[in-house]
Amino acid sequence: MHPLVHTWGRDRMLLNERKRCCLMAFVTLSCSLRWEKGQPYGFQRALVTHVRANMVYSRSVNNQRGISYLDDAYAKFGDLLQKQGYPKEAEILQIKVLNTRNGILGVEHPDTIRAMASLALTNRDLRRYTETEKLEIQVLEVRKRLLGVEHPDTIQAMANLAVTYGSLGKHTEAEKLEIQVLEARNRILGVEHPDTIHAIGNLAETSYFLQKYTEAEKLEMQVLDASNRILGVEHPDTINAMANLASTYQNLGKYTEAEKLQMQVLDASNRILGVEHPDTIKAMVGLAATYRKLGKYTEAEKLEIKVLDAASRILGVEHTATIHAMGHLAATYRNLGKHTEAEKLEIQVLEVRNRIIGEEHPDTIQAMANLAITYQNLGKYTEAEKLQIQALDGWNRILGEEHPQTILVMGNLASTYYELGKYTEAEKLEIQVLDVRNRTLGVEHLGTIHAMGNLAATYQSLGQFTEAEKLGIQVLDARNRILGVDHPHTITAMAHLAATYRNLGKYTEAERLEIKVLGARSRILGVEHPDTIKAMVELAATFQGLGKYIETEKLEMQVLDVRNRTIGVEHPHTINAMANLAITYYCLGQYTEAEKLEMQVLDARNRLLGVKHPDTIRAMENLAATYGCLGQYTEAEELDMQVLNARNRILGVEHPDTITAMAHLAATYRNLEKYMEAEKLETQVLDARSTILGVEHPDTIQAMANLAATCQNSGKCTEAEKLEMQVLDARNRILGVEHPDTINALENLALTYRSQEKYMEAEKLETQAFELKNKAPGAEPPHTITTITNVQMAEEIQALDAGSTVLGEENLHSTQVVLNHPAQALLANTTMNPEKKAHFLSKLAKRVSKFKSKIAHLFHKEKDLDEDFAGTST
């Protein structure tokens, strides 16, 4: 009957008559439901709409006398509503049944225990795992006492409690029970009974969570083989076994195998169950998740739009499954860089969950955590922080401080603190996360290793590269052992360690690892997979550190081409690729090409992200630096001031990015010879970095070096000398004698000595710098001069070397143009009066210093969001 006819009928009746008729309909409908399994899904789906319509009137009826037909109706419909995804309404009926049976039949009556077991299942659906556990322990104890340990109902109670233990993260307890269940079913029902096979499947899932991956895979294959033989290839349980094995393959990083199985599952479900059956929709969801892992986001999006459409039509817009589908599609939008679309969907999900299941429901808290991740991607870090604090508070209350879900949100909040420049808070949280995971999961658990990786990332941001390196080596070693060399997580650990090596100036080690990463990802995922492209981006950054700008350019052009084709011109990652290539053009001295690209990047980010987005401001900052190199200092000054004002307003005065913007404006003032303004800003920068990051942080030391350069340019050579000696001492201690930054500090101090006419001291430092550079891995042997015999030649080499370090050997001519210096002629000139030559070189030293301060106007290399490193999840 059409719902409108129902509504019309109810509206035409008097209240008492309406109640009586609805109750009669309620009881009559219950007669159509059988307690045993096997009724068609379509029938149950049609029935549930009538049941829900009648519930308003029928549930208010008091059944204190225990009228059997009412009790039977409530019990049947409670189970029906639970299975059809309406746990809130199921709970209302099941509590009625349990209370009535407790009062009339007694606590230990089999029917009371059955009612308790049903309510426990509904509580599990509502994610009230602690309440579920209490009820299921009660059910198990009573059944053991009344029915005996080997009764099928006792064994089922044991199996149910094991599932709840799994949901609570108590996988060891779950495993113990599941082994008992499997042994009992093997003995009583036989190896090939469907319930025995189901027990094997449950144990396989627990084995996976306990990181017994080989056992999990073996058990799943056993289940599939048995189901094929006993039930047949096209039986729903066989298809379900196939889906479970696919899920295990996905968890093991065997995405291609997972994809093959899931396509079979979807095809079979479509044929046997029909396009709109929940299991068919579930198969679609599984395949979409694998597509996401394979970086096939467009295919995932297509499937998830279908799923959402089907769920909305069949189950209704506010059904649990529909809301889940909405969440999955939002996650795919996030991967496609469609953050605004993701935000819209996630706000909708959160709003519906708040209304229907309440603020404290785990699904509502999860929706909150997911929206926070999208806010992170949109650069709305303050909004992300608020939601994550709420989510963390919620999980702490509901699941406890040590539950994996609580720890996961803690990790996400730490990464938001990291983005907000609250590195100390981030570090505290991540140490807490690591400590809890060490205690609860064990040192070798993947969750613990993941937490270790996140802490390593924060150490990098804090400039504690040695600590980051130690943890990174541990993470890589553990993943190699547990997951194997070719697992995606192992390859990711390799990529992260390479990034740490790059920060430590160990470019050769970084290069070696990154070539491995790129090779593995190309082989396993394919050349155009997002992770392969990301590996290309990282290797390009290392090539840049090694001064291999031609190789960098080739890789970055490849990255830009692939991203243009696969994800489109306006995707954030494509724009990042453009920004990276612009930086390489900058390093090659191709400032006009850099300027063109940077203007494109800035325009795109203004349009897509808005003027206040961190990436837009960064694009402005990069363009300002290029203007500086083109000698367009006034344009650079304008942009630098805009960047500083925006960061002051959005991030606050003490945020690391605000302080960086201040340093950049100071460098521009220096180029404009506004030394007083430059000095004032650089003193502020040095003071702020000393307070926030500590005296020995690399950025604090860089601030000291910048202030020294300004002091030297303004003729305050004594102050410059003091600062440069501090810089050299700190870099020697922290980075080591052979680090490029330490060598740079040697050269700067030498220049200051020379401008003070301390030629002996200058020569000693220059010789040291020269030897260290030639000793460095991959350094070219000196061609023209084998030893430095006099001050003048040392200075000349330094001038030439400044150019080759920044722009590469192939662009040395560009450097000479900037310095306005006929270098080869001076080297060849042996007749020039020594005093005159010394005077000329002193002037040259000042020009080299100015040139170096200009090119030290730092760029931010663009990074793709790495969810694994940040510890985010959906």
PDB file of C-alpha atoms in Angstrom, residues 50-309:
ATOM      1  CA  HIS A  50       5.311  -0.289   7.554  1.00  0.00           C
ATOM      2  CA  VAL A  51       6.791  -1.239  10.929  1.00  0.00           C
ATOM      3  CA  ARG A  52       8.417   2.170  11.361  1.00  0.00           C
ATOM      4  CA  ALA A  53       5.183   3.953  10.396  1.00  0.00           C
ATOM      5  CA  ASN A  54       3.240   1.991  13.040  1.00  0.00           C
ATOM      6  CA  MET A  55       5.868   2.245  15.786  1.00  0.00           C
ATOM      7  CA  VAL A  56       4.739   5.709  16.905  1.00  0.00           C
ATOM      8  CA  TYR A  57       1.422   4.260  18.088  1.00  0.00           C
ATOM      9  CA  SER A  58       2.266   0.664  18.972  1.00  0.00           C
ATOM     10  CA  ARG A  59       5.367   1.236  21.133  1.00  0.00           C
ATOM     11  CA  SER A  60       3.377   3.340  23.625  1.00  0.00           C
ATOM     12  CA  VAL A  61       1.296   0.251  24.549  1.00  0.00           C
ATOM     13  CA  ASN A  62       2.208  -1.138  27.953  1.00  0.00           C
ATOM     14  CA  ASN A  63       2.897  -4.886  28.005  1.00  0.00           C
ATOM     15  CA  GLN A  64       3.399  -5.345  31.741  1.00  0.00           C
ATOM     16  CA  ARG A  65       1.121  -8.418  31.696  1.00  0.00           C
ATOM     17  CA  GLY A  66       3.451 -10.036  29.159  1.00  0.00           C
ATOM     18  CA  ILE A  67       0.895 -10.596  26.390  1.00  0.00           C
ATOM     19  CA  SER A  68       2.695 -13.141  24.224  1.00  0.00           C
ATOM     20  CA  TYR A  69       1.692 -11.789  20.805  1.00  0.00           C
ATOM     21  CA  LEU A  70       2.904  -8.275  21.749  1.00  0.00           C
ATOM     22  CA  ASP A  71       6.154  -9.653  23.164  1.00  0.00           C
ATOM     23  CA  ASP A  72       6.699 -11.698  20.002  1.00  0.00           C
ATOM     24  CA  ALA A  73       5.979  -8.666  17.771  1.00  0.00           C
ATOM     25  CA  TYR A  74       8.349  -6.387  19.698  1.00  0.00           C
ATOM     26  CA  ALA A  75      11.134  -9.016  19.652  1.00  0.00           C
ATOM     27  CA  LYS A  76      10.772  -9.777  15.927  1.00  0.00           C
ATOM     28  CA  PHE A  77      10.582  -6.140  14.904  1.00  0.00           C
ATOM     29  CA  GLY A  78      13.487  -5.214  17.184  1.00  0.00           C
ATOM     30  CA  ASP A  79      15.649  -7.745  15.319  1.00  0.00           C
ATOM     31  CA  LEU A  80      14.295  -6.597  11.939  1.00  0.00           C
ATOM     32  CA  LEU A  81      15.056  -2.922  12.642  1.00  0.00           C
ATOM     33  CA  GLN A  82      18.563  -3.791  13.893  1.00  0.00           C
ATOM     34  CA  LYS A  83      19.383  -5.800  10.745  1.00  0.00           C
ATOM     35  CA  GLN A  84      17.930  -3.119   8.449  1.00  0.00           C
ATOM     36  CA  GLY A  85      20.128  -0.398   9.957  1.00  0.00           C
ATOM     37  CA  TYR A  86      17.758   1.358  12.401  1.00  0.00           C
ATOM     38  CA  PRO A  87      19.511   0.622  15.724  1.00  0.00           C
ATOM     39  CA  LYS A  88      17.952   3.527  17.674  1.00  0.00           C
ATOM     40  CA  GLU A  89      14.396   2.299  16.962  1.00  0.00           C
ATOM     41  CA  ALA A  90      15.434  -1.334  17.493  1.00  0.00           C
ATOM     42  CA  GLU A  91      16.799  -0.424  20.929  1.00  0.00           C
ATOM     43  CA  ILE A  92      13.437   1.035  22.062  1.00  0.00           C
ATOM     44  CA  LEU A  93      11.615  -2.252  21.310  1.00  0.00           C
ATOM     45  CA  GLN A  94      14.397  -4.500  22.631  1.00  0.00           C
ATOM     46  CA  ILE A  95      14.558  -2.676  25.985  1.00  0.00           C
ATOM     47  CA  LYS A  96      10.749  -3.176  26.287  1.00  0.00           C
ATOM     48  CA  VAL A  97      11.113  -6.913  25.593  1.00  0.00           C
ATOM     49  CA  LEU A  98      14.022  -7.333  28.037  1.00  0.00           C
ATOM     50  CA  ASN A  99      12.255  -5.437  30.854  1.00  0.00           C
ATOM     51  CA  THR A 100       9.014  -7.412  30.393  1.00  0.00           C
ATOM     52  CA  ARG A 101      10.820 -10.761  30.312  1.00  0.00           C
ATOM     53  CA  ASN A 102      12.994  -9.876  33.307  1.00  0.00           C
ATOM     54  CA  GLY A 103       9.860  -9.075  35.340  1.00  0.00           C
ATOM     55  CA  ILE A 104       7.721 -12.034  34.280  1.00  0.00           C
ATOM     56  CA  LEU A 105      10.114 -14.869  33.326  1.00  0.00           C
ATOM     57  CA  GLY A 106      13.126 -14.005  35.493  1.00  0.00           C
ATOM     58  CA  VAL A 107      16.711 -13.020  34.700  1.00  0.00           C
ATOM     59  CA  GLU A 108      17.948 -16.497  33.743  1.00  0.00           C
ATOM     60  CA  HIS A 109      15.080 -17.642  31.515  1.00  0.00           C
ATOM     61  CA  PRO A 110      16.316 -18.597  27.993  1.00  0.00           C
ATOM     62  CA  ASP A 111      13.944 -16.030  26.394  1.00  0.00           C
ATOM     63  CA  THR A 112      15.270 -13.274  28.698  1.00  0.00           C
ATOM     64  CA  ILE A 113      18.835 -14.219  27.765  1.00  0.00           C
ATOM     65  CA  ARG A 114      17.888 -14.188  24.060  1.00  0.00           C
ATOM     66  CA  ALA A 115      16.466 -10.666  24.511  1.00  0.00           C
ATOM     67  CA  MET A 116      19.683  -9.626  26.244  1.00  0.00           C
ATOM     68  CA  ALA A 117      21.781 -10.996  23.358  1.00  0.00           C
ATOM     69  CA  SER A 118      19.644  -9.078  20.817  1.00  0.00           C
ATOM     70  CA  LEU A 119      20.014  -5.819  22.758  1.00  0.00           C
ATOM     71  CA  ALA A 120      23.788  -6.410  22.939  1.00  0.00           C
ATOM     72  CA  LEU A 121      23.987  -6.655  19.112  1.00  0.00           C
ATOM     73  CA  THR A 122      22.065  -3.373  18.779  1.00  0.00           C
ATOM     74  CA  ASN A 123      24.383  -1.708  21.304  1.00  0.00           C
ATOM     75  CA  ARG A 124      27.314  -2.864  19.168  1.00  0.00           C
ATOM     76  CA  ASP A 125      25.718  -1.243  16.100  1.00  0.00           C
ATOM     77  CA  LEU A 126      25.393   1.936  18.177  1.00  0.00           C
ATOM     78  CA  ARG A 127      29.109   1.531  19.013  1.00  0.00           C
ATOM     79  CA  ARG A 128      28.402   1.285  22.748  1.00  0.00           C
ATOM     80  CA  TYR A 129      31.035  -1.365  23.095  1.00  0.00           C
ATOM     81  CA  THR A 130      31.390  -1.234  26.900  1.00  0.00           C
ATOM     82  CA  GLU A 131      27.618  -1.803  27.400  1.00  0.00           C
ATOM     83  CA  THR A 132      27.727  -4.556  24.741  1.00  0.00           C
ATOM     84  CA  GLU A 133      30.616  -6.261  26.527  1.00  0.00           C
ATOM     85  CA  LYS A 134      28.759  -6.232  29.888  1.00  0.00           C
ATOM     86  CA  LEU A 135      25.595  -7.748  28.376  1.00  0.00           C
ATOM     87  CA  GLU A 136      27.495 -10.387  26.380  1.00  0.00           C
ATOM     88  CA  ILE A 137      29.565 -11.500  29.392  1.00  0.00           C
ATOM     89  CA  GLN A 138      26.259 -11.937  31.288  1.00  0.00           C
ATOM     90  CA  VAL A 139      24.723 -13.926  28.396  1.00  0.00           C
ATOM     91  CA  LEU A 140      27.810 -16.166  28.125  1.00  0.00           C
ATOM     92  CA  GLU A 141      27.981 -16.892  31.877  1.00  0.00           C
ATOM     93  CA  VAL A 142      24.272 -17.795  32.132  1.00  0.00           C
ATOM     94  CA  ARG A 143      24.381 -20.003  29.009  1.00  0.00           C
ATOM     95  CA  LYS A 144      27.492 -21.819  30.257  1.00  0.00           C
ATOM     96  CA  ARG A 145      25.734 -22.531  33.546  1.00  0.00           C
ATOM     97  CA  LEU A 146      22.311 -23.499  32.155  1.00  0.00           C
ATOM     98  CA  LEU A 147      23.111 -25.043  28.756  1.00  0.00           C
ATOM     99  CA  GLY A 148      26.717 -26.215  29.127  1.00  0.00           C
ATOM    100  CA  VAL A 149      29.939 -25.127  27.394  1.00  0.00           C
ATOM    101  CA  GLU A 150      29.315 -27.044  24.154  1.00  0.00           C
ATOM    102  CA  HIS A 151      25.729 -25.957  23.469  1.00  0.00           C
ATOM    103  CA  PRO A 152      25.437 -24.084  20.118  1.00  0.00           C
ATOM    104  CA  ASP A 153      23.904 -21.035  21.883  1.00  0.00           C
ATOM    105  CA  THR A 154      26.842 -20.892  24.339  1.00  0.00           C
ATOM    106  CA  ILE A 155      29.330 -21.100  21.471  1.00  0.00           C
ATOM    107  CA  GLN A 156      27.416 -18.346  19.617  1.00  0.00           C
ATOM    108  CA  ALA A 157      27.563 -16.160  22.775  1.00  0.00           C
ATOM    109  CA  MET A 158      31.323 -16.753  22.856  1.00  0.00           C
ATOM    110  CA  ALA A 159      31.638 -15.747  19.183  1.00  0.00           C
ATOM    111  CA  ASN A 160      29.601 -12.564  19.792  1.00  0.00           C
ATOM    112  CA  LEU A 161      31.758 -11.542  22.760  1.00  0.00           C
ATOM    113  CA  ALA A 162      34.905 -12.123  20.660  1.00  0.00           C
ATOM    114  CA  VAL A 163      33.613  -9.678  17.999  1.00  0.00           C
ATOM    115  CA  THR A 164      32.978  -7.053  20.711  1.00  0.00           C
ATOM    116  CA  TYR A 165      36.485  -7.565  22.125  1.00  0.00           C
ATOM    117  CA  GLY A 166      37.780  -6.858  18.609  1.00  0.00           C
ATOM    118  CA  SER A 167      35.763  -3.620  18.454  1.00  0.00           C
ATOM    119  CA  LEU A 168      37.259  -2.584  21.806  1.00  0.00           C
ATOM    120  CA  GLY A 169      40.769  -3.223  20.459  1.00  0.00           C
ATOM    121  CA  LYS A 170      41.185  -6.236  22.816  1.00  0.00           C
ATOM    122  CA  HIS A 171      42.451  -8.470  20.009  1.00  0.00           C
ATOM    123  CA  THR A 172      44.337 -10.947  22.228  1.00  0.00           C
ATOM    124  CA  GLU A 173      41.164 -11.679  24.252  1.00  0.00           C
ATOM    125  CA  ALA A 174      39.199 -11.935  20.988  1.00  0.00           C
ATOM    126  CA  GLU A 175      41.713 -14.428  19.566  1.00  0.00           C
ATOM    127  CA  LYS A 176      41.499 -16.704  22.659  1.00  0.00           C
ATOM    128  CA  LEU A 177      37.704 -16.899  22.414  1.00  0.00           C
ATOM    129  CA  GLU A 178      37.716 -17.385  18.630  1.00  0.00           C
ATOM    130  CA  ILE A 179      40.143 -20.313  18.884  1.00  0.00           C
ATOM    131  CA  GLN A 180      37.769 -21.913  21.458  1.00  0.00           C
ATOM    132  CA  VAL A 181      34.766 -21.296  19.168  1.00  0.00           C
ATOM    133  CA  LEU A 182      36.566 -22.794  16.155  1.00  0.00           C
ATOM    134  CA  GLU A 183      37.721 -25.890  18.092  1.00  0.00           C
ATOM    135  CA  ALA A 184      34.216 -26.476  19.499  1.00  0.00           C
ATOM    136  CA  ARG A 185      32.519 -26.082  16.103  1.00  0.00           C
ATOM    137  CA  ASN A 186      35.081 -28.349  14.442  1.00  0.00           C
ATOM    138  CA  ARG A 187      34.346 -31.043  17.049  1.00  0.00           C
ATOM    139  CA  ILE A 188      30.559 -30.674  17.279  1.00  0.00           C
ATOM    140  CA  LEU A 189      29.485 -29.537  13.803  1.00  0.00           C
ATOM    141  CA  GLY A 190      32.381 -30.764  11.661  1.00  0.00           C
ATOM    142  CA  VAL A 191      35.056 -29.003   9.600  1.00  0.00           C
ATOM    143  CA  GLU A 192      32.800 -28.137   6.682  1.00  0.00           C
ATOM    144  CA  HIS A 193      29.742 -26.789   8.535  1.00  0.00           C
ATOM    145  CA  PRO A 194      28.873 -23.152   7.551  1.00  0.00           C
ATOM    146  CA  ASP A 195      29.177 -22.029  11.208  1.00  0.00           C
ATOM    147  CA  THR A 196      32.684 -23.569  11.414  1.00  0.00           C
ATOM    148  CA  ILE A 197      33.696 -21.763   8.226  1.00  0.00           C
ATOM    149  CA  HIS A 198      32.272 -18.528   9.659  1.00  0.00           C
ATOM    150  CA  ALA A 199      34.411 -19.048  12.807  1.00  0.00           C
ATOM    151  CA  ILE A 200      37.526 -19.430  10.608  1.00  0.00           C
ATOM    152  CA  GLY A 201      36.655 -16.091   8.941  1.00  0.00           C
ATOM    153  CA  ASN A 202      36.357 -14.330  12.317  1.00  0.00           C
ATOM    154  CA  LEU A 203      39.707 -15.719  13.481  1.00  0.00           C
ATOM    155  CA  ALA A 204      41.284 -14.552  10.196  1.00  0.00           C
ATOM    156  CA  GLU A 205      40.124 -10.977  10.849  1.00  0.00           C
ATOM    157  CA  THR A 206      41.540 -11.014  14.401  1.00  0.00           C
ATOM    158  CA  SER A 207      44.819 -12.510  13.102  1.00  0.00           C
ATOM    159  CA  TYR A 208      45.153  -9.520  10.787  1.00  0.00           C
ATOM    160  CA  PHE A 209      44.728  -7.043  13.663  1.00  0.00           C
ATOM    161  CA  LEU A 210      47.383  -8.953  15.625  1.00  0.00           C
ATOM    162  CA  GLN A 211      49.703  -8.538  12.586  1.00  0.00           C
ATOM    163  CA  LYS A 212      49.690 -12.262  11.825  1.00  0.00           C
ATOM    164  CA  TYR A 213      49.263 -11.444   8.150  1.00  0.00           C
ATOM    165  CA  THR A 214      50.313 -14.783   6.687  1.00  0.00           C
ATOM    166  CA  GLU A 215      47.945 -16.664   9.056  1.00  0.00           C
ATOM    167  CA  ALA A 216      45.115 -14.245   8.192  1.00  0.00           C
ATOM    168  CA  GLU A 217      45.604 -14.782   4.461  1.00  0.00           C
ATOM    169  CA  LYS A 218      45.814 -18.606   4.854  1.00  0.00           C
ATOM    170  CA  LEU A 219      42.595 -18.697   6.919  1.00  0.00           C
ATOM    171  CA  GLU A 220      40.698 -16.472   4.444  1.00  0.00           C
ATOM    172  CA  MET A 221      41.800 -18.714   1.545  1.00  0.00           C
ATOM    173  CA  GLN A 222      40.639 -21.762   3.549  1.00  0.00           C
ATOM    174  CA  VAL A 223      37.218 -20.128   4.044  1.00  0.00           C
ATOM    175  CA  LEU A 224      36.916 -19.306   0.339  1.00  0.00           C
ATOM    176  CA  ASP A 225      37.983 -22.795  -0.729  1.00  0.00           C
ATOM    177  CA  ALA A 226      35.505 -24.488   1.662  1.00  0.00           C
ATOM    178  CA  SER A 227      32.653 -22.154   0.653  1.00  0.00           C
ATOM    179  CA  ASN A 228      33.336 -22.863  -3.032  1.00  0.00           C
ATOM    180  CA  ARG A 229      33.214 -26.637  -2.438  1.00  0.00           C
ATOM    181  CA  ILE A 230      30.311 -26.868   0.003  1.00  0.00           C
ATOM    182  CA  LEU A 231      28.034 -24.005  -0.957  1.00  0.00           C
ATOM    183  CA  GLY A 232      29.025 -23.421  -4.576  1.00  0.00           C
ATOM    184  CA  VAL A 233      30.756 -20.549  -6.378  1.00  0.00           C
ATOM    185  CA  GLU A 234      27.710 -18.292  -6.516  1.00  0.00           C
ATOM    186  CA  HIS A 235      26.379 -18.773  -2.970  1.00  0.00           C
ATOM    187  CA  PRO A 236      26.120 -15.442  -1.037  1.00  0.00           C
ATOM    188  CA  ASP A 237      28.453 -16.812   1.691  1.00  0.00           C
ATOM    189  CA  THR A 238      31.087 -17.722  -0.949  1.00  0.00           C
ATOM    190  CA  ILE A 239      30.864 -14.234  -2.413  1.00  0.00           C
ATOM    191  CA  ASN A 240      31.202 -12.835   1.112  1.00  0.00           C
ATOM    192  CA  ALA A 241      34.329 -15.005   1.681  1.00  0.00           C
ATOM    193  CA  MET A 242      35.773 -13.611  -1.545  1.00  0.00           C
ATOM    194  CA  ALA A 243      35.065 -10.057  -0.348  1.00  0.00           C
ATOM    195  CA  ASN A 244      36.798 -10.793   2.979  1.00  0.00           C
ATOM    196  CA  LEU A 245      39.914 -12.163   1.248  1.00  0.00           C
ATOM    197  CA  ALA A 246      39.949  -9.070  -0.989  1.00  0.00           C
ATOM    198  CA  SER A 247      39.790  -6.908   2.139  1.00  0.00           C
ATOM    199  CA  THR A 248      42.787  -8.799   3.606  1.00  0.00           C
ATOM    200  CA  TYR A 249      44.704  -8.321   0.339  1.00  0.00           C
ATOM    201  CA  GLN A 250      43.924  -4.604   0.563  1.00  0.00           C
ATOM    202  CA  ASN A 251      45.239  -4.441   4.138  1.00  0.00           C
ATOM    203  CA  LEU A 252      48.390  -6.289   3.058  1.00  0.00           C
ATOM    204  CA  GLY A 253      48.986  -3.703   0.336  1.00  0.00           C
ATOM    205  CA  LYS A 254      48.213  -6.253  -2.431  1.00  0.00           C
ATOM    206  CA  TYR A 255      45.916  -3.805  -4.178  1.00  0.00           C
ATOM    207  CA  THR A 256      45.972  -5.438  -7.632  1.00  0.00           C
ATOM    208  CA  GLU A 257      44.899  -8.833  -6.187  1.00  0.00           C
ATOM    209  CA  ALA A 258      42.233  -7.072  -4.099  1.00  0.00           C
ATOM    210  CA  GLU A 259      40.920  -5.260  -7.177  1.00  0.00           C
ATOM    211  CA  LYS A 260      40.603  -8.516  -9.202  1.00  0.00           C
ATOM    212  CA  LEU A 261      38.635 -10.264  -6.431  1.00  0.00           C
ATOM    213  CA  GLN A 262      36.407  -7.258  -5.746  1.00  0.00           C
ATOM    214  CA  MET A 263      35.486  -6.979  -9.413  1.00  0.00           C
ATOM    215  CA  GLN A 264      34.438 -10.658  -9.298  1.00  0.00           C
ATOM    216  CA  VAL A 265      32.454 -10.024  -6.103  1.00  0.00           C
ATOM    217  CA  LEU A 266      30.653  -7.041  -7.638  1.00  0.00           C
ATOM    218  CA  ASP A 267      29.874  -8.926 -10.842  1.00  0.00           C
ATOM    219  CA  ALA A 268      28.481 -11.954  -8.929  1.00  0.00           C
ATOM    220  CA  SER A 269      26.471  -9.767  -6.508  1.00  0.00           C
ATOM    221  CA  ASN A 270      24.952  -7.866  -9.434  1.00  0.00           C
ATOM    222  CA  ARG A 271      23.874 -11.134 -11.119  1.00  0.00           C
ATOM    223  CA  ILE A 272      22.686 -13.101  -8.086  1.00  0.00           C
ATOM    224  CA  LEU A 273      21.393 -10.508  -5.640  1.00  0.00           C
ATOM    225  CA  GLY A 274      20.547  -7.636  -7.966  1.00  0.00           C
ATOM    226  CA  VAL A 275      21.956  -4.134  -8.426  1.00  0.00           C
ATOM    227  CA  GLU A 276      20.210  -2.633  -5.408  1.00  0.00           C
ATOM    228  CA  HIS A 277      20.879  -5.371  -2.817  1.00  0.00           C
ATOM    229  CA  PRO A 278      22.877  -4.123   0.237  1.00  0.00           C
ATOM    230  CA  ASP A 279      25.636  -6.709  -0.436  1.00  0.00           C
ATOM    231  CA  THR A 280      25.982  -5.436  -4.029  1.00  0.00           C
ATOM    232  CA  ILE A 281      26.256  -1.873  -2.743  1.00  0.00           C
ATOM    233  CA  LYS A 282      28.772  -3.094  -0.122  1.00  0.00           C
ATOM    234  CA  ALA A 283      30.836  -4.719  -2.924  1.00  0.00           C
ATOM    235  CA  MET A 284      30.808  -1.407  -4.759  1.00  0.00           C
ATOM    236  CA  VAL A 285      32.057   0.352  -1.599  1.00  0.00           C
ATOM    237  CA  GLY A 286      34.910  -2.199  -1.228  1.00  0.00           C
ATOM    238  CA  LEU A 287      36.025  -1.827  -4.845  1.00  0.00           C
ATOM    239  CA  ALA A 288      35.897   1.980  -4.566  1.00  0.00           C
ATOM    240  CA  ALA A 289      38.159   1.795  -1.471  1.00  0.00           C
ATOM    241  CA  THR A 290      40.700  -0.284  -3.452  1.00  0.00           C
ATOM    242  CA  TYR A 291      40.520   2.172  -6.351  1.00  0.00           C
ATOM    243  CA  ARG A 292      41.398   4.884  -3.821  1.00  0.00           C
ATOM    244  CA  LYS A 293      44.434   2.896  -2.657  1.00  0.00           C
ATOM    245  CA  LEU A 294      45.512   2.417  -6.289  1.00  0.00           C
ATOM    246  CA  GLY A 295      45.177   6.159  -6.858  1.00  0.00           C
ATOM    247  CA  LYS A 296      42.284   5.585  -9.301  1.00  0.00           C
ATOM    248  CA  TYR A 297      40.287   8.400  -7.749  1.00  0.00           C
ATOM    249  CA  THR A 298      38.084   9.065 -10.781  1.00  0.00           C
ATOM    250  CA  GLU A 299      36.929   5.401 -10.862  1.00  0.00           C
ATOM    251  CA  ALA A 300      36.366   5.525  -7.075  1.00  0.00           C
ATOM    252  CA  GLU A 301      34.328   8.722  -7.443  1.00  0.00           C
ATOM    253  CA  LYS A 302      32.065   7.159 -10.140  1.00  0.00           C
ATOM    254  CA  LEU A 303      31.322   4.109  -7.965  1.00  0.00           C
ATOM    255  CA  GLU A 304      30.739   6.145  -4.820  1.00  0.00           C
ATOM    256  CA  ILE A 305      28.296   8.482  -6.571  1.00  0.00           C
ATOM    257  CA  LYS A 306      26.371   5.326  -7.651  1.00  0.00           C
ATOM    258  CA  VAL A 307      26.462   3.973  -4.074  1.00  0.00           C
ATOM    259  CA  LEU A 308      25.206   7.259  -2.622  1.00  0.00           C
ATOM    260  CA  ASP A 309      22.434   7.491  -5.206  1.00  0.00           C
TER     261      ASP A 309
END
